[in-house]
Short mmCIF file of C-alpha atoms in Angstrom, two decimals:
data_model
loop_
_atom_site.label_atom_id
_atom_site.label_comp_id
_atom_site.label_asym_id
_atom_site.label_seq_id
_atom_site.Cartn_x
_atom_site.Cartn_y
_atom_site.Cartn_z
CA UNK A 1 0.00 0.00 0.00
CA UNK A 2 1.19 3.52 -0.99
CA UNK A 3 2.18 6.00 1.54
CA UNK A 4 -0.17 8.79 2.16
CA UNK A 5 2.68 11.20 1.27
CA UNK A 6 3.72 9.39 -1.90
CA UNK A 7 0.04 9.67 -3.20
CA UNK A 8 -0.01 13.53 -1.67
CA UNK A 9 3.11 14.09 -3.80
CA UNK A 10 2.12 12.50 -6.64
CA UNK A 11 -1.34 15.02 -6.77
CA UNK A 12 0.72 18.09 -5.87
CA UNK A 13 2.95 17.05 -9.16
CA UNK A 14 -0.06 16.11 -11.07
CA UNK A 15 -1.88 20.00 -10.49
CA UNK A 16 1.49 21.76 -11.09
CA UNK A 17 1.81 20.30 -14.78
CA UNK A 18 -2.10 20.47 -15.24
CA UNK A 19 -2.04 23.82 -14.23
CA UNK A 20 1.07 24.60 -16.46
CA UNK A 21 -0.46 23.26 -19.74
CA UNK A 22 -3.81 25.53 -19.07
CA UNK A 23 -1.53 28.51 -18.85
CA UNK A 24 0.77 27.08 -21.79
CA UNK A 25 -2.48 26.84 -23.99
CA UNK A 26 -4.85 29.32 -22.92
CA UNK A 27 -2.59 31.96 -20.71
CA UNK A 28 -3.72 31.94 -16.57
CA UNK A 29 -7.26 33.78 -16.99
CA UNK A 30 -8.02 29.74 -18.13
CA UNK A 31 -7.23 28.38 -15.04
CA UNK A 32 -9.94 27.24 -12.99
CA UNK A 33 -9.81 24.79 -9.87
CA UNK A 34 -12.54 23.06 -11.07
CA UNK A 35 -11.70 22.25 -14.51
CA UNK A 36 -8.24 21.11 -12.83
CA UNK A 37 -10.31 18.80 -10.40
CA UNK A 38 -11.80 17.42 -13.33
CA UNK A 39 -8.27 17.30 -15.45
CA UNK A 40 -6.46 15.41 -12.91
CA UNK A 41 -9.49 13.27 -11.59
CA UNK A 42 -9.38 14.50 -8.00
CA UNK A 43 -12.32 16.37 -6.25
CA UNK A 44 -12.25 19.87 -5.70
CA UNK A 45 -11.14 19.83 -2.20
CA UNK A 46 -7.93 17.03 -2.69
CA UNK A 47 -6.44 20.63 -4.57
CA UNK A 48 -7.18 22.57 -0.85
CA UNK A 49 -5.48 19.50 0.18
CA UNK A 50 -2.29 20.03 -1.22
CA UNK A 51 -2.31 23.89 -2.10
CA UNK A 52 -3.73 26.17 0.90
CA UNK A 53 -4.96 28.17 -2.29
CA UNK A 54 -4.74 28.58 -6.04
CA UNK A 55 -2.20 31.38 -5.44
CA UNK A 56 0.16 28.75 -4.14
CA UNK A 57 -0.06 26.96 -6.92
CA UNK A 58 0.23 29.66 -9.39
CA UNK A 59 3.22 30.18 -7.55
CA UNK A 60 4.44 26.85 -8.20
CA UNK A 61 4.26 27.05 -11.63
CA UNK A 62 5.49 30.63 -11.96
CA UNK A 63 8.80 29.24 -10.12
CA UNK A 64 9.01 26.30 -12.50
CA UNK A 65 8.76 28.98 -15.20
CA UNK A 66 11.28 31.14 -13.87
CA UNK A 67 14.17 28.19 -13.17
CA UNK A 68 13.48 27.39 -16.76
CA UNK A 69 13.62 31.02 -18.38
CA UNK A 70 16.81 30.91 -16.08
CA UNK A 71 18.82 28.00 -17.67
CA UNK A 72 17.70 29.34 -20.98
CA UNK A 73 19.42 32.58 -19.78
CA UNK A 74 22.30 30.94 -18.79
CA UNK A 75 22.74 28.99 -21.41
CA UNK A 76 22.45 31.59 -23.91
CA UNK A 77 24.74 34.20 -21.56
CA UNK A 78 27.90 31.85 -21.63
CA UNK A 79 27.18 31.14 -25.60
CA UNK A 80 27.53 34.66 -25.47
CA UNK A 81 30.38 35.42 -23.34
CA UNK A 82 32.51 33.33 -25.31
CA UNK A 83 32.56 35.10 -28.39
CA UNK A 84 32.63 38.69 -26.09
CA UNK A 85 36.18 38.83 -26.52
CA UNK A 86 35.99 41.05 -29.72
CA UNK A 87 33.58 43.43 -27.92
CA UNK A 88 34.40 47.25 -27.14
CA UNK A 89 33.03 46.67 -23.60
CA UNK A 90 31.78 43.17 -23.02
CA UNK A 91 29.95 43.65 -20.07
CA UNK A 92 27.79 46.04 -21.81
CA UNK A 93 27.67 43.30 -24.93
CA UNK A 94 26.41 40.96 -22.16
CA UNK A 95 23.35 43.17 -20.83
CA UNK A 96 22.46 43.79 -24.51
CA UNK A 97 22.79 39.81 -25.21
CA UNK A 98 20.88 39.15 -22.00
CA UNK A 99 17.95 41.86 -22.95
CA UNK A 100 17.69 40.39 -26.57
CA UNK A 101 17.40 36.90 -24.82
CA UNK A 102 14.95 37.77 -22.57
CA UNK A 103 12.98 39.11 -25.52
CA UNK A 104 13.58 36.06 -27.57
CA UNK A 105 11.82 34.06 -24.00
CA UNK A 106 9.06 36.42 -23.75
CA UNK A 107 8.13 36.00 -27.71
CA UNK A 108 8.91 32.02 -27.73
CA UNK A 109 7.07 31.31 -24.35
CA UNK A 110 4.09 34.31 -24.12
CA UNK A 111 1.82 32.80 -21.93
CA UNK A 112 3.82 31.79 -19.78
CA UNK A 113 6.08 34.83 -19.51
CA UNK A 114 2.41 37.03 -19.03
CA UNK A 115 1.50 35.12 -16.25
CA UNK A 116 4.77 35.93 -14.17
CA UNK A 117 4.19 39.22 -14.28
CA UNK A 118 -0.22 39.10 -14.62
CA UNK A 119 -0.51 36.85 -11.53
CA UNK A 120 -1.74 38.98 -8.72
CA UNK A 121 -1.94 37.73 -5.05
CA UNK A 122 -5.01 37.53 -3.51
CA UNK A 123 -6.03 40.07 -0.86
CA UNK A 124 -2.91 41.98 -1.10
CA UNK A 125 -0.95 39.34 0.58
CA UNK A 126 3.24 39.32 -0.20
CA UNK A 127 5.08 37.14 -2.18
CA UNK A 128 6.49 34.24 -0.03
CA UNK A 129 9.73 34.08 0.61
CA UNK A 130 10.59 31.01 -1.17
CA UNK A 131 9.24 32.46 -4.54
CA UNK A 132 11.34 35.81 -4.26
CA UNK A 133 14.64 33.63 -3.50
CA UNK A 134 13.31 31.93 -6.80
CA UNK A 135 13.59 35.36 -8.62
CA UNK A 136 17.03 35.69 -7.28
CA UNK A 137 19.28 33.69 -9.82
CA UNK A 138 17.92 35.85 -12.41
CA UNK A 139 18.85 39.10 -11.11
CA UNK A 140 22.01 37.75 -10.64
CA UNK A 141 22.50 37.48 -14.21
CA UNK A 142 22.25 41.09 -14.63
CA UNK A 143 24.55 41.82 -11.31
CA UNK A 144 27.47 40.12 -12.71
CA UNK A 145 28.03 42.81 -15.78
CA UNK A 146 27.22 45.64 -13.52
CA UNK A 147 29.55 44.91 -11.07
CA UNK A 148 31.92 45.17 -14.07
CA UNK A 149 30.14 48.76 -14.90
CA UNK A 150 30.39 49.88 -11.36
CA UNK A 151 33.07 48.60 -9.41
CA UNK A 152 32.36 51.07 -6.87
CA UNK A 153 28.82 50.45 -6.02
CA UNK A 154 27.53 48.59 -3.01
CA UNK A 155 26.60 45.03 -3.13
CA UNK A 156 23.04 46.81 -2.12
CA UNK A 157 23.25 49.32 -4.61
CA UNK A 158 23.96 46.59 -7.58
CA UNK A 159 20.99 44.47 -6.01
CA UNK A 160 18.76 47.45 -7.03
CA UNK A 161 20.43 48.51 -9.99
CA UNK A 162 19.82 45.42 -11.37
CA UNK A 163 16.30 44.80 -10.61
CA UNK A 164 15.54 48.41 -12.82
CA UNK A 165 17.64 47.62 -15.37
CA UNK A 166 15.17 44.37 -15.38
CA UNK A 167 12.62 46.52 -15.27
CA UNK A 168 13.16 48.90 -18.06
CA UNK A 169 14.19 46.32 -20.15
CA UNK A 170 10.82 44.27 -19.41
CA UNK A 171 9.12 47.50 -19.68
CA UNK A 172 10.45 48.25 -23.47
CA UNK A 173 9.43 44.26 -24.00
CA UNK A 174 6.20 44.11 -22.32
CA UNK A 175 5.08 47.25 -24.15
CA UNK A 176 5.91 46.31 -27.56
CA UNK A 177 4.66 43.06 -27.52
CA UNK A 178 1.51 44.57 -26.55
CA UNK A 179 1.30 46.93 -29.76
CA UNK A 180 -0.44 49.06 -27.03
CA UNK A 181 2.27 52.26 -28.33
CA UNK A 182 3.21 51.79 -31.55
CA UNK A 183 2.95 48.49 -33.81
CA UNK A 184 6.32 47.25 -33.64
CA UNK A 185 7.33 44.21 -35.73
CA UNK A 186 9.71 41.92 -33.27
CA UNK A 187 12.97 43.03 -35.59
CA UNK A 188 12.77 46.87 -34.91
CA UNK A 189 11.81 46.38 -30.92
CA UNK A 190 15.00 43.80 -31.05
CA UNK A 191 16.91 46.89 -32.27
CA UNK A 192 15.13 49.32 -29.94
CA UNK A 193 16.32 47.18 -26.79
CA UNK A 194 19.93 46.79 -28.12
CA UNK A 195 19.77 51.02 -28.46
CA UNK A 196 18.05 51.34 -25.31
CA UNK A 197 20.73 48.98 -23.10
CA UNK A 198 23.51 49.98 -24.88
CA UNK A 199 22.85 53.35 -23.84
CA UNK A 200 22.25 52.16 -20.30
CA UNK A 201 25.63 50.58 -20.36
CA UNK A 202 27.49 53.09 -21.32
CA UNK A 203 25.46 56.07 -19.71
CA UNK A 204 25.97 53.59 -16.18
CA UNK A 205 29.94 54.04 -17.14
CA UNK A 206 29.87 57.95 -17.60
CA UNK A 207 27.99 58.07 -14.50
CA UNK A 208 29.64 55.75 -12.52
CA UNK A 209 32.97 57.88 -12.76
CA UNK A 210 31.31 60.33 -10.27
CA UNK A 211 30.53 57.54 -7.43
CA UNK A 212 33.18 58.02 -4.35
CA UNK A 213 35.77 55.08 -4.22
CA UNK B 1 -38.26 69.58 -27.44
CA UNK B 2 -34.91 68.88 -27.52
CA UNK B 3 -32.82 67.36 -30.50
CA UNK B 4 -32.14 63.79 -30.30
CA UNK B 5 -28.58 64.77 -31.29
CA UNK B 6 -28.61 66.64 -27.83
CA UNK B 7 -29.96 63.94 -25.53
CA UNK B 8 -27.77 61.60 -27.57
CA UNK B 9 -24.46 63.77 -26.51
CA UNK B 10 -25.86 64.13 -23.11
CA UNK B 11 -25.96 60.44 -22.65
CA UNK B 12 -22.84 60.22 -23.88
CA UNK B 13 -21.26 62.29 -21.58
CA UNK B 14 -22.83 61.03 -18.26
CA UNK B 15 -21.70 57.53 -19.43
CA UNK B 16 -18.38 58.85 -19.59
CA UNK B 17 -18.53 60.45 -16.50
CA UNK B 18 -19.95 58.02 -14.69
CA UNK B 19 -17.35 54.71 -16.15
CA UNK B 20 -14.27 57.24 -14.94
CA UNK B 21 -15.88 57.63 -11.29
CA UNK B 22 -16.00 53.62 -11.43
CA UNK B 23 -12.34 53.49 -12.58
CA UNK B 24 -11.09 55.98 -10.26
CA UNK B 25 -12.78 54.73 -7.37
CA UNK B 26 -12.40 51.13 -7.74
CA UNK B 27 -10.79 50.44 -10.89
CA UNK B 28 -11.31 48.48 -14.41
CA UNK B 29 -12.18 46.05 -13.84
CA UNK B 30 -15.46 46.74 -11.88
CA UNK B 31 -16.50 48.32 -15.21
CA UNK B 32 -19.97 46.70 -15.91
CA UNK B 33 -22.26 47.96 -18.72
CA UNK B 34 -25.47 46.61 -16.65
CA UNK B 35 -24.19 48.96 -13.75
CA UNK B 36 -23.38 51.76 -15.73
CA UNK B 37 -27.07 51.99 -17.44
CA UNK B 38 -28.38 51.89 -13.97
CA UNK B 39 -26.09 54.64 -12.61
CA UNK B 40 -26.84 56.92 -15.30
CA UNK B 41 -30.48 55.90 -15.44
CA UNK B 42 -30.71 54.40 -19.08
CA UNK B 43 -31.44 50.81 -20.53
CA UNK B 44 -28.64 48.54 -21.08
CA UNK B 45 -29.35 48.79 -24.68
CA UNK B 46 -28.98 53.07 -24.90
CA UNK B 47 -25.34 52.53 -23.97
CA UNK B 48 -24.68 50.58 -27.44
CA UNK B 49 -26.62 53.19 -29.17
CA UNK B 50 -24.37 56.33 -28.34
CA UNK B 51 -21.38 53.17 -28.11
CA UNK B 52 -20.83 50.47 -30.67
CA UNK B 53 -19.44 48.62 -27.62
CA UNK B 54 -17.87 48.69 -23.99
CA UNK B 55 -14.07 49.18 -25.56
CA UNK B 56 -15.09 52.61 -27.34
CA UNK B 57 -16.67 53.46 -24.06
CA UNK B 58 -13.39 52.67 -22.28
CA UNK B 59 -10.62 54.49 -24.86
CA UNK B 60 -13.10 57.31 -24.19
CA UNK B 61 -12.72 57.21 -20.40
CA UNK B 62 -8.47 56.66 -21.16
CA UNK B 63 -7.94 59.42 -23.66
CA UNK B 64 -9.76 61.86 -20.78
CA UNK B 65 -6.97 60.50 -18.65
CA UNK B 66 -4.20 60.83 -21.21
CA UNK B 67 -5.12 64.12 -22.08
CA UNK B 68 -5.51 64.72 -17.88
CA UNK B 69 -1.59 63.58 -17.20
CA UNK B 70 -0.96 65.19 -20.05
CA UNK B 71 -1.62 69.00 -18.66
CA UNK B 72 0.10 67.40 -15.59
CA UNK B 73 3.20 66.36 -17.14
CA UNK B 74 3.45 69.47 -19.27
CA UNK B 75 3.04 72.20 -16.52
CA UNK B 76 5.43 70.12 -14.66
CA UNK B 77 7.69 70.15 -17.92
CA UNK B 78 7.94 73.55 -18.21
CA UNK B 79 8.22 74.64 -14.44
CA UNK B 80 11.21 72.75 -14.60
CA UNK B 81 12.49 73.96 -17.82
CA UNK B 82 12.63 77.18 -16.17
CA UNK B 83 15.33 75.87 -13.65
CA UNK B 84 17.24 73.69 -15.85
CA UNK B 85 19.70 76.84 -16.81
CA UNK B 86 22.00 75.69 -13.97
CA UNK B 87 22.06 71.92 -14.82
CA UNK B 88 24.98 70.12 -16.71
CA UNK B 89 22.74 69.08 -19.37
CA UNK B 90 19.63 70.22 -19.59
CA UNK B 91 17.93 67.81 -22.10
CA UNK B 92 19.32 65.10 -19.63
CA UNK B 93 17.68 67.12 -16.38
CA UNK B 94 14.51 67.57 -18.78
CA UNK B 95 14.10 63.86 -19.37
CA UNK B 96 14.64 63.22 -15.54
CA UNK B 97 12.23 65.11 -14.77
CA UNK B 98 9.62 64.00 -16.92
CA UNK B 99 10.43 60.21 -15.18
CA UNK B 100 9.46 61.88 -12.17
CA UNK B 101 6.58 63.73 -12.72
CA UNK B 102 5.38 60.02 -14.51
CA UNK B 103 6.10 58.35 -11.58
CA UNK B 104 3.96 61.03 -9.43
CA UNK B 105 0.90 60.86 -11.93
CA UNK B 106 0.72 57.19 -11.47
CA UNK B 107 1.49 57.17 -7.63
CA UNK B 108 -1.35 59.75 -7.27
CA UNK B 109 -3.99 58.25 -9.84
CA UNK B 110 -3.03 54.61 -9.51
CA UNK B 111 -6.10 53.62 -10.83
CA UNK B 112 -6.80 55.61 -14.03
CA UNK B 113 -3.08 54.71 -14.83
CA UNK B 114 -3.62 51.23 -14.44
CA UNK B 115 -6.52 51.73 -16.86
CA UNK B 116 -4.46 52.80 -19.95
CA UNK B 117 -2.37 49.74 -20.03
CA UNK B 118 -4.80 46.89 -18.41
CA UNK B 119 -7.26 47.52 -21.11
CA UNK B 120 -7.06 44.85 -24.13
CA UNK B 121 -9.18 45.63 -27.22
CA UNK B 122 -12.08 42.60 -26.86
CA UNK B 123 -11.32 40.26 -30.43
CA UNK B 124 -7.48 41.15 -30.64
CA UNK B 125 -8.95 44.33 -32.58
CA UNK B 126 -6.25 47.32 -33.02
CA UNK B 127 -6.53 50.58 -31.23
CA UNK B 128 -8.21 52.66 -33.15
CA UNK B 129 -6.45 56.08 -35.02
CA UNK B 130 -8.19 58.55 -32.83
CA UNK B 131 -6.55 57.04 -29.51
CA UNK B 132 -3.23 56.70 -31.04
CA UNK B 133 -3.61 60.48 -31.62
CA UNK B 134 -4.28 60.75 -28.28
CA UNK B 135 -1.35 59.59 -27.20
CA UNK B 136 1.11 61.22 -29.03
CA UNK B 137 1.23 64.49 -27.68
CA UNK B 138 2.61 62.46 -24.64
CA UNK B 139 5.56 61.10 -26.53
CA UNK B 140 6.18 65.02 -27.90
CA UNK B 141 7.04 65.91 -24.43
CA UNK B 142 10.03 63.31 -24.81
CA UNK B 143 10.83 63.70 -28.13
CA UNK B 144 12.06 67.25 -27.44
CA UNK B 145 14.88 66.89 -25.38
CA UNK B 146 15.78 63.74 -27.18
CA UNK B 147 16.19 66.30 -30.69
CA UNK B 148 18.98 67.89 -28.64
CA UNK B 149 20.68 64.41 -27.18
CA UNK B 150 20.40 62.90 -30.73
CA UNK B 151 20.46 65.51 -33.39
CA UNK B 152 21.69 63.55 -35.61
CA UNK B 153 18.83 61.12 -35.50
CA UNK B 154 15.57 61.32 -38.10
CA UNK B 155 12.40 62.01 -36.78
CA UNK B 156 11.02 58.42 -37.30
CA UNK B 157 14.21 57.07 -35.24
CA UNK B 158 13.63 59.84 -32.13
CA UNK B 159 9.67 59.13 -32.55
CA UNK B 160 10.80 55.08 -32.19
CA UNK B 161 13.51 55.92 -29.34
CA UNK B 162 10.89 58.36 -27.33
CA UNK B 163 8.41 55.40 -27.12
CA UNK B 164 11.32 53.38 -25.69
CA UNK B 165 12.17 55.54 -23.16
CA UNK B 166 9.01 55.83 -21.70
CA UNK B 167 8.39 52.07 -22.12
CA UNK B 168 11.73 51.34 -20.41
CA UNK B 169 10.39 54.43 -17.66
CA UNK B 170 6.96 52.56 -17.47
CA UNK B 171 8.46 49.42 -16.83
CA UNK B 172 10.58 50.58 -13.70
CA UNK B 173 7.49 52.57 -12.47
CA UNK B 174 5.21 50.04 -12.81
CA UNK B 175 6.81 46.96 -11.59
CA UNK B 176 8.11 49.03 -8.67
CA UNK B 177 4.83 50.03 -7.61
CA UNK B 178 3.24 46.33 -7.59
CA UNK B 179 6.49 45.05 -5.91
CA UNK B 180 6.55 42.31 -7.61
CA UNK B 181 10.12 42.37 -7.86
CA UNK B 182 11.43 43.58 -4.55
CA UNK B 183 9.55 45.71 -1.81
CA UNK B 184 10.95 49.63 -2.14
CA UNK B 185 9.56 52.81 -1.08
CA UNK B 186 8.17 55.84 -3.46
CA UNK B 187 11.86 57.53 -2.18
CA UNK B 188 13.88 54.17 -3.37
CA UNK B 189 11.86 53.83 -6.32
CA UNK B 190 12.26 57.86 -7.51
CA UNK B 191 15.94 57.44 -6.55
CA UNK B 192 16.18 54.13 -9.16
CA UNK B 193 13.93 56.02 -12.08
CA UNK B 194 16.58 59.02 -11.55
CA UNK B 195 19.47 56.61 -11.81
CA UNK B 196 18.09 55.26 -14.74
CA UNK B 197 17.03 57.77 -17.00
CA UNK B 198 20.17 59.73 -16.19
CA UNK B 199 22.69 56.65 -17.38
CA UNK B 200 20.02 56.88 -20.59
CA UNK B 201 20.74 60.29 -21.25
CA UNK B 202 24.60 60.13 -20.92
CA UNK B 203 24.61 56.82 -22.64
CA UNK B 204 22.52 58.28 -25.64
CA UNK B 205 25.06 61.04 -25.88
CA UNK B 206 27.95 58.25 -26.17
CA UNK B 207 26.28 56.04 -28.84
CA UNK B 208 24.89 59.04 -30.49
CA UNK B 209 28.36 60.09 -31.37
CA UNK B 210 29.11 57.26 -33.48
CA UNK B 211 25.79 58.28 -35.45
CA UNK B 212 26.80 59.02 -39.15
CA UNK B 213 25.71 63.16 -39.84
#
């Protein structure tokens, strides 16, 4: 006879990819406990059972999401730091590589990539902890160059820099996938991102040069 | 009697009216037709006669609010313009500035803000010409002191580059203020936005210089 935590894990495991091909196929406004009840042949409450809530296992699948956008990220960053050599200033080459990957992500994987950022908590509650550590290898990412850029900034300071560059980055993404500005074919906003972190990079170095030692 | 042209335009106007209350006071997505016909004290079916349907109701309500920040963000504009004789650069201070002033507009009308970019066009249908009208007087504002960062540039480039900057702005202001990314303060956050559009400015000076006349 099974364990009751082998069959417990085995449901958890069973919602998480159910809930991941919904959001694949439709995008998370499709997801529904119900209809996963139903997918996975469980009753409604064996998902209150393993999740306190849908949010948790949103969450779930957002953090499977973001490990894999990660070793995409990864893989494609080392691809590009070996051919960085005949670069001007390869750290700033690597934020422009790592912006045109993330692109590349958001266009090959939209659903998925919409429902990181389009999944709200419920009743205002914060992010757990585990999820935000779950972020963190992907910042990291963006520290490494910058700590290039800006020797002299504080491990704090980098932290922050890096989330806006994120930011402004997923910002010039997130808005012209959208069309909502300007109907942008995926070429020009590719060459829009590499103008717009290029000049990051090297307005970050001009800038830099006044930060105290 | 009066004109049916007139009660037509009255109509029009308290629907308007009343779907901007509902956004400001509890956002989009409590817009409901059904509720707005009984708030204004018509039938469900006079709202599609003055509107062909809820979306044209909606860009309505948004380009009110565009053309609202846009007063905002121009009176701010020039009030600063007036002090920018003593800056370094003042195309670089201008376009600081303007970060700010975003960032204050959408701290102090979260909603209405939200608005603008949660709205999707029902069928995948495009925004119409009209709106995108709308919004270009908005992008002027940047456009300006980009003309003296990037002279060289043609006007289709710096119309391009102006939409973005404020995309890459939008994205730091509005993943900062869901903290979705890390939890910062309105002081953090207008400390980031002024890190970041400064390195822009300086770095569009650099790259600009390799621009061909």
């Amino acid at each position: 006879m099974r364990k009751a935590a082998e069959r417990r894990q085995e449901l958890t495991e069973a919602l998480v990819r159910a809930a991941e091909t919904v959001i694949r196929r439709e995008g998370l406004h499709a997801l529904k406990a119900r209809n996963l009840a139903k997918e996975v042949g469980c009753s409604l409450g064996a998902i209150y059972n393993v999740f306190p809530d849908m949010d948790a296992l949103i969450l779930r699948v957002n953090a499977r999401t973001l490990a894999d956008f990660g070793r995409t990220l990864e893989r494609l960053n080392s691809a590009s730091r070996k051919s960085a050599a005949k670069q001007a200033n390869p750290a700033i080459d690597r934020l422009v590589q790592l912006a045109i990957s993330y692109l590349d992500i958001a266009v090959k994987n939209r659903r998925r990539w919409r429902a990181l950022f389009d999944h709200r908590m419920s009743k205002g509650r914060e992010l757990p902890k585990w999820y935000r550590d779950a972020q963190a290898p992907l910042f990291l990412l963006v520290e490494e160059p910058l700590r290039q850029l800006r020797p002299k900034s504080s491990e704090k300071e980098r932290t922050l820099l890096a989330r806006s560059m994120f930011a402004a980055v997923h910002g010039v993404v997130s808005l012209g996938l959208d069309e909502k500005l300007m109907p942008v074919s995926t070429k020009v906003l590719c060459r829009q991102i590499k103008e717009i972190v290029s000049a990051l990079g090297h307005g970050l170095l001009v800038t830099g040069k006044h930060q105290k030692d």
